[in-house]
N, CA, C and O atoms as a DFTB+ gen file, in Angstrom:
504 C
 N C O
     1  1     -35.072      12.739     -17.857
     2  2     -34.442      14.493     -17.634
     3  2     -36.250      14.973     -18.926
     4  3     -36.771      14.572     -19.967
     5  1     -36.460      15.979     -17.896
     6  2     -37.334      16.875     -18.825
     7  2     -36.463      18.348     -19.325
     8  3     -35.723      18.862     -18.486
     9  1     -36.559      18.849     -20.406
    10  2     -36.050      19.833     -20.354
    11  2     -37.027      20.928     -20.261
    12  3     -38.064      20.475     -19.777
    13  1     -37.107      21.956     -20.477
    14  2     -38.244      22.837     -20.367
    15  2     -37.737      24.553     -20.912
    16  3     -36.868      25.180     -20.307
    17  1     -38.425      25.068     -22.061
    18  2     -38.421      26.523     -22.537
    19  2     -39.273      27.160     -22.304
    20  3     -40.263      26.538     -22.688
    21  1     -39.563      28.076     -21.888
    22  2     -40.415      28.781     -21.540
    23  2     -40.619      30.317     -22.891
    24  3     -39.855      31.280     -22.832
    25  1     -41.763      30.223     -23.983
    26  2     -41.701      31.999     -24.372
    27  2     -42.555      32.358     -24.462
    28  3     -43.538      31.784     -23.993
    29  1     -42.649      33.882     -25.333
    30  2     -43.811      34.851     -24.905
    31  2     -43.778      35.497     -23.342
    32  3     -44.795      35.282     -22.681
    33  1     -42.929      36.104     -22.834
    34  2     -42.641      37.134     -21.959
    35  2     -42.951      38.009     -23.048
    36  3     -43.023      37.711     -24.240
    37  1     -43.214      39.673     -22.236
    38  2     -41.877      41.092     -23.231
    39  2     -42.574      42.102     -22.787
    40  3     -42.911      41.935     -21.615
    41  1     -43.062      43.459     -23.430
    42  2     -43.385      44.437     -22.361
    43  2     -45.186      44.665     -22.843
    44  3     -45.835      44.565     -23.884
    45  1     -45.402      44.941     -21.720
    46  2     -47.124      45.185     -22.076
    47  2     -47.954      46.515     -20.863
    48  3     -47.595      46.457     -19.687
    49  1     -48.728      47.320     -21.161
    50  2     -49.093      47.765     -20.374
    51  2     -50.523      47.562     -19.126
    52  3     -51.654      47.077     -19.167
    53  1     -49.941      48.023     -18.431
    54  2     -51.147      47.675     -17.443
    55  2     -52.521      47.200     -17.956
    56  3     -52.968      47.553     -19.048
    57  1     -53.180      46.358     -17.085
    58  2     -54.427      45.909     -17.773
    59  2     -54.663      45.007     -19.286
    60  3     -55.684      44.706     -19.905
    61  1     -52.837      44.687     -19.590
    62  2     -52.887      44.526     -20.732
    63  2     -52.963      42.448     -20.461
    64  3     -52.857      41.898     -19.364
    65  1     -53.132      41.858     -21.576
    66  2     -52.509      40.350     -21.664
    67  2     -51.128      39.639     -22.274
    68  3     -50.293      40.049     -23.079
    69  1     -51.232      38.639     -21.681
    70  2     -49.961      37.564     -22.326
    71  2     -50.228      36.735     -22.106
    72  3     -50.911      36.509     -21.108
    73  1     -49.754      35.676     -23.078
    74  2     -49.811      34.605     -22.775
    75  2     -48.625      33.539     -22.874
    76  3     -48.368      33.196     -24.028
    77  1     -47.851      32.952     -21.854
    78  2     -46.467      32.474     -21.614
    79  2     -47.030      30.950     -22.733
    80  3     -48.115      30.557     -23.162
    81  1     -45.807      30.553     -22.821
    82  2     -45.429      29.355     -23.146
    83  2     -44.343      28.156     -22.192
    84  3     -43.160      28.252     -21.866
    85  1     -45.147      27.292     -22.008
    86  2     -44.189      26.236     -21.646
    87  2     -43.181      24.987     -22.666
    88  3     -43.371      23.883     -22.155
    89  1     -42.470      24.901     -23.574
    90  2     -42.314      23.194     -23.717
    91  2     -41.570      22.124     -23.563
    92  3     -40.355      22.279     -23.440
    93  1     -41.882      21.406     -23.548
    94  2     -41.313      19.941     -22.606
    95  2     -40.587      18.940     -23.364
    96  3     -41.050      18.271     -24.287
    97  1     -39.275      18.888     -22.842
    98  2     -39.174      17.252     -23.510
    99  2     -39.220      16.531     -22.678
   100  3     -39.123      16.687     -21.461
   101  1     -39.413      15.456     -23.441
   102  2     -39.431      13.828     -22.511
   103  2     -40.595      13.431     -22.822
   104  3     -41.544      14.215     -22.838
   105  1     -40.718      12.124     -23.126
   106  2     -41.499      11.252     -23.041
   107  2     -43.141      11.352     -21.787
   108  3     -44.270      10.978     -22.105
   109  1     -42.717      11.984     -20.360
   110  2     -43.308      11.340     -19.963
   111  2     -43.889      12.491     -18.799
   112  3     -44.236      12.505     -17.619
   113  1     -43.721      13.612     -20.175
   114  2     -44.275      14.810     -19.453
   115  2     -46.333      14.938     -18.736
   116  3     -46.835      15.731     -17.939
   117  1     -46.825      13.991     -19.360
   118  2     -48.107      14.295     -19.813
   119  2     -48.524      13.478     -18.230
   120  3     -49.666      13.394     -17.779
   121  1     -47.169      12.893     -17.530
   122  2     -47.529      12.353     -15.802
   123  2     -46.837      13.902     -15.077
   124  3     -47.854      14.420     -14.615
   125  1     -46.258      14.375     -14.921
   126  2     -45.982      15.049     -14.679
   127  2     -47.128      16.757     -13.992
   128  3     -47.918      17.471     -14.610
   129  1     -46.727      16.792     -12.744
   130  2     -47.250      18.038     -12.055
   131  2     -46.368      19.123     -12.605
   132  3     -45.156      18.960     -12.465
   133  1     -46.988      20.686     -13.479
   134  2     -46.605      21.504     -14.128
   135  2     -47.067      22.712     -13.235
   136  3     -48.201      22.922     -12.806
   137  1     -45.802      23.537     -13.034
   138  2     -46.237      24.725     -12.140
   139  2     -45.802      26.170     -12.817
   140  3     -45.281      25.815     -13.875
   141  1     -45.752      27.372     -12.771
   142  2     -45.379      28.422     -12.780
   143  2     -44.880      28.939     -12.230
   144  3     -45.503      28.783     -11.180
   145  1     -44.078      29.586     -11.999
   146  2     -43.447      30.397     -10.877
   147  2     -42.677      31.966     -11.599
   148  3     -42.552      32.291     -12.780
   149  1     -42.327      32.584     -10.512
   150  2     -41.386      34.243     -11.098
   151  2     -41.131      34.606     -10.002
   152  3     -41.656      34.452      -8.899
   153  1     -39.858      35.352     -10.554
   154  2     -39.171      36.266      -9.301
   155  2     -38.712      37.554      -9.863
   156  3     -37.758      37.870     -10.574
   157  1     -39.592      38.132      -9.377
   158  2     -39.937      39.736      -9.584
   159  2     -38.168      40.765      -9.172
   160  3     -37.225      39.975      -9.125
   161  1     -37.842      41.932      -8.970
   162  2     -36.593      42.193      -9.120
   163  2     -36.428      42.394      -7.571
   164  3     -37.182      43.168      -6.981
   165  1     -35.432      41.693      -6.902
   166  2     -35.432      42.092      -5.167
   167  2     -36.321      41.555      -4.614
   168  3     -36.661      41.849      -3.468
   169  1     -36.997      40.455      -5.483
   170  2     -37.743      39.281      -4.346
   171  2     -37.323      37.908      -4.827
   172  3     -36.741      37.492      -5.829
   173  1     -38.060      37.117      -3.256
   174  2     -37.067      36.013      -3.129
   175  2     -38.048      35.544      -5.183
   176  3     -38.693      36.386      -5.808
   177  1     -37.819      34.151      -5.647
   178  2     -39.089      33.548      -6.290
   179  2     -39.900      32.895      -5.686
   180  3     -39.597      32.130      -4.771
   181  1     -41.308      33.136      -6.192
   182  2     -42.966      32.715      -5.730
   183  2     -43.115      32.244      -6.158
   184  3     -42.418      32.192      -7.172
   185  1     -44.601      30.908      -5.931
   186  2     -45.532      30.088      -6.817
   187  2     -46.265      31.533      -6.879
   188  3     -46.296      32.562      -6.205
   189  1     -47.152      30.747      -8.725
   190  2     -47.685      31.696      -9.404
   191  2     -48.837      30.797      -9.940
   192  3     -49.692      31.443     -10.546
   193  1     -49.066      29.424      -9.857
   194  2     -49.861      28.663     -10.593
   195  2     -49.706      26.968     -10.735
   196  3     -48.557      26.666     -11.057
   197  1     -50.336      26.158     -10.617
   198  2     -49.702      25.047     -11.098
   199  2     -51.488      23.878     -11.349
   200  3     -52.650      23.970     -10.954
   201  1     -50.636      22.845     -12.272
   202  2     -51.981      22.261     -12.683
   203  2     -51.861      20.789     -12.673
   204  3     -50.917      20.468     -13.394
   205  1     -52.369      19.900     -12.209
   206  2     -52.362      18.289     -12.244
   207  2     -51.564      18.106     -13.503
   208  3     -51.077      19.137     -13.970
   209  1     -51.359      17.059     -14.090
   210  2     -51.078      16.174     -15.333
   211  2     -52.619      15.659     -15.905
   212  3     -52.572      15.243     -17.062
   213  1     -53.769      15.632     -15.358
   214  2     -54.485      15.513     -16.232
   215  2     -55.889      16.472     -16.581
   216  3     -56.888      16.207     -17.250
   217  1     -55.512      17.638     -15.856
   218  2     -55.522      19.225     -15.665
   219  2     -56.949      19.577     -15.287
   220  3     -57.487      20.643     -15.585
   221  1     -57.590      18.457     -14.514
   222  2     -58.191      17.902     -13.662
   223  2     -57.876      18.851     -12.219
   224  3     -58.816      18.842     -11.424
   225  1     -56.862      19.525     -11.876
   226  2     -56.776      20.536     -10.686
   227  2     -55.869      21.576     -11.016
   228  3     -54.708      21.272     -11.293
   229  1     -56.184      22.601     -11.024
   230  2     -55.237      23.728     -10.560
   231  2     -55.385      24.355      -9.163
   232  3     -56.135      23.965      -8.268
   233  1     -54.619      25.293      -9.139
   234  2     -54.070      26.023      -7.965
   235  2     -53.309      27.339      -7.817
   236  3     -52.086      27.206      -7.771
   237  1     -53.813      28.658      -7.727
   238  2     -53.726      29.325      -8.259
   239  2     -53.288      30.255      -6.237
   240  3     -53.944      30.173      -5.199
   241  1     -51.617      31.197      -6.603
   242  2     -51.990      32.602      -5.743
   243  2     -52.301      33.144      -5.461
   244  3     -53.141      33.508      -6.284
   245  1     -52.327      33.677      -4.735
   246  2     -54.192      34.497      -4.241
   247  2     -53.765      35.608      -4.795
   248  3     -54.694      36.343      -5.128
   249  1     -52.213      36.206      -5.131
   250  2     -52.224      37.557      -6.120
   251  2     -52.505      37.550      -7.363
   252  3     -52.351      38.571      -8.033
   253  1     -53.008      36.304      -7.941
   254  2     -52.975      35.721      -9.678
   255  2     -54.348      35.358      -9.463
   256  3     -54.933      35.903     -10.399
   257  1     -55.467      34.557      -8.546
   258  2     -56.372      34.572      -8.653
   259  2     -57.655      34.910      -9.052
   260  3     -58.280      35.658      -8.301
   261  1     -58.258      34.468     -10.216
   262  2     -59.247      35.386     -11.482
   263  2     -58.959      36.282     -12.220
   264  3     -59.729      37.118     -12.693
   265  1     -57.180      36.132     -12.475
   266  2     -56.244      37.130     -13.371
   267  2     -55.915      36.027     -14.906
   268  3     -56.062      35.922     -16.123
   269  1     -55.334      35.348     -13.564
   270  2     -54.310      34.045     -14.636
   271  2     -54.991      32.612     -14.566
   272  3     -55.726      32.112     -13.714
   273  1     -54.452      32.098     -15.843
   274  2     -55.342      30.510     -15.759
   275  2     -54.547      29.620     -16.767
   276  3     -54.339      29.855     -17.957
   277  1     -54.138      28.518     -16.008
   278  2     -53.071      27.830     -16.320
   279  2     -53.877      26.436     -17.107
   280  3     -54.881      25.858     -16.691
   281  1     -53.053      26.115     -18.411
   282  2     -53.649      25.174     -19.229
   283  2     -52.690      24.354     -19.496
   284  3     -51.529      24.744     -19.622
   285  1     -53.154      22.745     -19.652
   286  2     -52.273      22.558     -20.432
   287  2     -52.614      21.457     -22.347
   288  3     -53.696      21.102     -22.815
   289  1     -51.396      21.284     -22.842
   290  2     -51.972      20.299     -24.076
   291  2     -51.025      19.235     -23.577
   292  3     -50.310      19.688     -22.684
   293  1     -50.793      18.009     -23.850
   294  2     -50.242      16.952     -23.823
   295  2     -49.676      16.370     -24.971
   296  3     -48.634      15.718     -25.043
   297  1     -50.081      16.524     -25.426
   298  2     -50.465      15.797     -27.045
   299  2     -49.090      16.824     -27.798
   300  3     -48.517      16.425     -28.812
   301  1     -48.699      18.201     -27.091
   302  2     -48.094      18.736     -27.580
   303  2     -46.658      19.380     -26.147
   304  3     -45.818      20.276     -26.071
   305  1     -47.142      18.261     -25.305
   306  2     -45.707      18.673     -24.404
   307  2     -45.951      20.174     -23.652
   308  3     -45.210      20.152     -22.669
   309  1     -46.577      21.297     -23.687
   310  2     -47.102      22.216     -24.081
   311  2     -48.032      22.617     -22.934
   312  3     -49.213      22.280     -23.010
   313  1     -47.444      23.549     -21.515
   314  2     -48.548      24.250     -20.608
   315  2     -48.314      25.960     -20.736
   316  3     -47.281      26.627     -20.782
   317  1     -49.295      26.217     -20.760
   318  2     -49.423      27.944     -20.969
   319  2     -50.170      28.905     -19.455
   320  3     -51.094      28.594     -18.703
   321  1     -49.558      29.742     -19.482
   322  2     -50.212      30.763     -18.455
   323  2     -51.075      31.918     -19.067
   324  3     -50.385      32.937     -19.108
   325  1     -52.063      32.080     -19.450
   326  2     -52.662      33.111     -19.630
   327  2     -53.061      33.988     -18.409
   328  3     -53.619      33.702     -17.350
   329  1     -52.503      35.356     -19.009
   330  2     -52.215      36.772     -17.758
   331  2     -52.531      37.413     -18.146
   332  3     -51.786      38.035     -18.903
   333  1     -54.313      37.958     -17.931
   334  2     -54.998      39.280     -17.850
   335  2     -54.950      40.134     -17.267
   336  3     -54.087      40.091     -16.391
   337  1     -55.422      40.850     -17.314
   338  2     -55.901      42.162     -15.917
   339  2     -53.920      43.021     -15.693
   340  3     -53.702      43.989     -14.964
   341  1     -53.034      42.426     -16.381
   342  2     -51.614      42.513     -15.755
   343  2     -51.816      43.859     -15.354
   344  3     -52.669      44.660     -15.736
   345  1     -50.628      44.023     -14.276
   346  2     -50.038      45.258     -12.869
   347  2     -48.805      45.280     -12.800
   348  3     -48.082      44.284     -12.777
   349  1     -48.322      46.854     -12.746
   350  2     -47.705      46.565     -12.143
   351  2     -46.591      45.578     -11.937
   352  3     -45.767      45.011     -12.654
   353  1     -46.929      45.609     -10.569
   354  2     -46.456      43.859      -9.797
   355  2     -46.159      42.642     -10.070
   356  3     -45.556      41.859      -9.336
   357  1     -46.561      42.453     -11.103
   358  2     -46.683      41.258     -11.642
   359  2     -45.575      41.319     -13.062
   360  3     -45.817      40.623     -14.048
   361  1     -44.479      42.150     -13.010
   362  2     -43.284      42.470     -13.685
   363  2     -42.201      41.165     -12.541
   364  3     -42.007      40.917     -11.351
   365  1     -41.763      40.665     -13.961
   366  2     -40.134      39.262     -13.296
   367  2     -40.704      38.739     -14.303
   368  3     -41.611      38.994     -15.096
   369  1     -39.664      37.638     -14.001
   370  2     -39.099      36.504     -15.069
   371  2     -40.085      35.300     -14.555
   372  3     -40.409      35.196     -13.372
   373  1     -40.299      34.865     -15.051
   374  2     -41.496      33.950     -14.960
   375  2     -40.774      32.434     -15.801
   376  3     -40.158      32.438     -16.867
   377  1     -41.103      31.191     -14.900
   378  2     -40.205      30.148     -15.044
   379  2     -41.447      28.844     -14.710
   380  3     -42.173      28.688     -13.728
   381  1     -41.320      28.106     -15.874
   382  2     -41.908      26.696     -15.303
   383  2     -41.457      25.753     -15.072
   384  3     -40.388      25.718     -15.682
   385  1     -41.656      24.536     -14.316
   386  2     -41.176      23.514     -13.959
   387  2     -42.230      22.606     -13.625
   388  3     -43.354      22.927     -13.239
   389  1     -41.762      21.381     -13.813
   390  2     -41.672      20.129     -13.811
   391  2     -41.615      18.885     -12.535
   392  3     -40.578      18.321     -12.186
   393  1     -42.800      18.664     -12.038
   394  2     -43.002      17.621     -10.863
   395  2     -43.244      16.602     -10.810
   396  3     -44.421      16.404     -10.510
   397  1     -42.309      15.234     -11.064
   398  2     -42.498      13.933     -11.158
   399  2     -43.439      13.316     -10.560
   400  3     -44.253      12.568     -11.101
   401  1     -43.361      13.675      -9.089
   402  2     -44.214      13.276      -8.334
   403  2     -45.664      14.000      -8.599
   404  3     -46.216      14.290      -7.537
   405  1     -46.153      14.236      -9.372
   406  2     -47.455      14.777      -9.674
   407  2     -47.686      16.151      -9.087
   408  3     -46.856      17.053      -8.976
   409  1     -49.038      16.153      -8.707
   410  2     -49.494      16.998      -7.906
   411  2     -50.196      16.937      -6.765
   412  3     -51.016      16.060      -6.494
   413  1     -49.853      17.978      -5.992
   414  2     -50.654      17.611      -4.560
   415  2     -50.818      19.090      -3.499
   416  3     -50.925      20.132      -4.145
   417  1     -50.841      19.231      -2.047
   418  2     -50.960      19.947      -1.465
   419  2     -49.574      20.821      -1.604
   420  3     -49.569      21.977      -1.182
   421  1     -48.483      20.292      -2.160
   422  2     -47.036      20.571      -2.258
   423  2     -46.902      21.835      -3.978
   424  3     -45.941      22.362      -4.540
   425  1     -48.351      21.839      -4.230
   426  2     -48.202      22.060      -5.659
   427  2     -47.401      23.774      -5.751
   428  3     -46.993      24.207      -6.828
   429  1     -47.301      24.508      -4.555
   430  2     -46.713      25.856      -4.057
   431  2     -45.458      25.801      -3.682
   432  3     -44.982      26.745      -3.052
   433  1     -44.958      25.069      -3.891
   434  2     -43.220      24.490      -2.809
   435  2     -41.988      24.085      -4.232
   436  3     -41.829      23.073      -4.914
   437  1     -41.362      25.325      -4.205
   438  2     -40.753      24.753      -5.098
   439  2     -39.700      23.838      -5.715
   440  3     -39.156      23.533      -6.776
   441  1     -39.760      23.477      -3.845
   442  2     -38.806      21.920      -3.397
   443  2     -39.356      20.991      -4.093
   444  3     -38.904      19.872      -3.852
   445  1     -39.972      21.032      -4.684
   446  2     -40.659      19.510      -4.694
   447  2     -40.985      19.316      -6.848
   448  3     -41.698      18.582      -7.533
   449  1     -39.855      20.591      -7.187
   450  2     -40.215      20.488      -8.867
   451  2     -38.955      20.044      -9.232
   452  3     -38.230      20.622      -8.422
   453  1     -38.192      19.326     -10.002
   454  2     -37.098      18.529     -10.335
   455  2     -36.919      19.757     -11.293
   456  3     -35.924      20.416     -10.990
   457  1     -37.537      20.183     -12.242
   458  2     -36.580      20.502     -13.493
   459  2     -37.398      21.677     -13.840
   460  3     -38.549      22.024     -13.576
   461  1     -36.407      22.184     -14.531
   462  2     -36.960      24.329     -14.276
   463  2     -36.295      24.391     -15.553
   464  3     -35.338      23.737     -15.966
   465  1     -37.249      25.655     -16.321
   466  2     -36.686      26.352     -17.358
   467  2     -35.753      27.317     -17.242
   468  3     -34.848      27.077     -16.442
   469  1     -35.725      28.258     -17.772
   470  2     -34.375      29.422     -17.854
   471  2     -35.122      30.194     -17.777
   472  3     -34.532      31.058     -17.128
   473  1     -36.520      30.718     -18.076
   474  2     -37.441      31.643     -17.674
   475  2     -37.217      32.512     -18.952
   476  3     -36.335      32.484     -19.811
   477  1     -38.757      33.601     -18.713
   478  2     -39.027      34.495     -19.042
   479  2     -39.191      35.436     -19.315
   480  3     -40.402      35.508     -19.109
   481  1     -38.792      36.724     -19.809
   482  2     -39.023      38.245     -18.656
   483  2     -40.680      38.974     -19.372
   484  3     -41.052      39.065     -20.542
   485  1     -41.336      39.375     -18.108
   486  2     -42.750      39.768     -18.229
   487  2     -42.818      40.909     -17.268
   488  3     -43.197      40.848     -16.098
   489  1     -42.197      42.469     -18.242
   490  2     -42.716      43.768     -18.152
   491  2     -44.022      44.135     -17.944
   492  3     -44.948      43.822     -18.692
   493  1     -44.131      44.875     -16.817
   494  2     -45.798      45.502     -17.329
   495  2     -45.543      47.011     -16.563
   496  3     -45.399      47.446     -15.421
   497  1     -45.578      47.417     -17.702
   498  2     -45.343      49.539     -17.106
   499  2     -46.748      49.655     -16.858
   500  3     -47.634      48.801     -16.904
   501  1     -46.784      50.992     -16.560
   502  2     -48.093      51.552     -15.900
   503  2     -48.014      53.180     -16.039
   504  3     -48.924      53.882     -15.599
């Protein structure tokens, strides 16, 4: 079992930045693919970013490419999402997720992730 806990959300003005963190329990974290998803008000959950266990591969949704950066520190069981140039449309609850099967072309599919955090709210004001 893996438990995930996100933090770092909050209220920020458009153009601002936030860094989300996700701390995982479990000894096998370093072998999991990790992803960030979000769900805006009245919207379905959508993929944001993913990273392989070695940090050698990352993948981003088109809507955040060039503005967001995913990273991880396996020694700290932590994955991060640095969000820059935030827009009001980035307002959502952000979830981190763990995929025991690793990282691959499926990284943007939420059904490949077995473990989810409770989410952290990000609100971007215009």
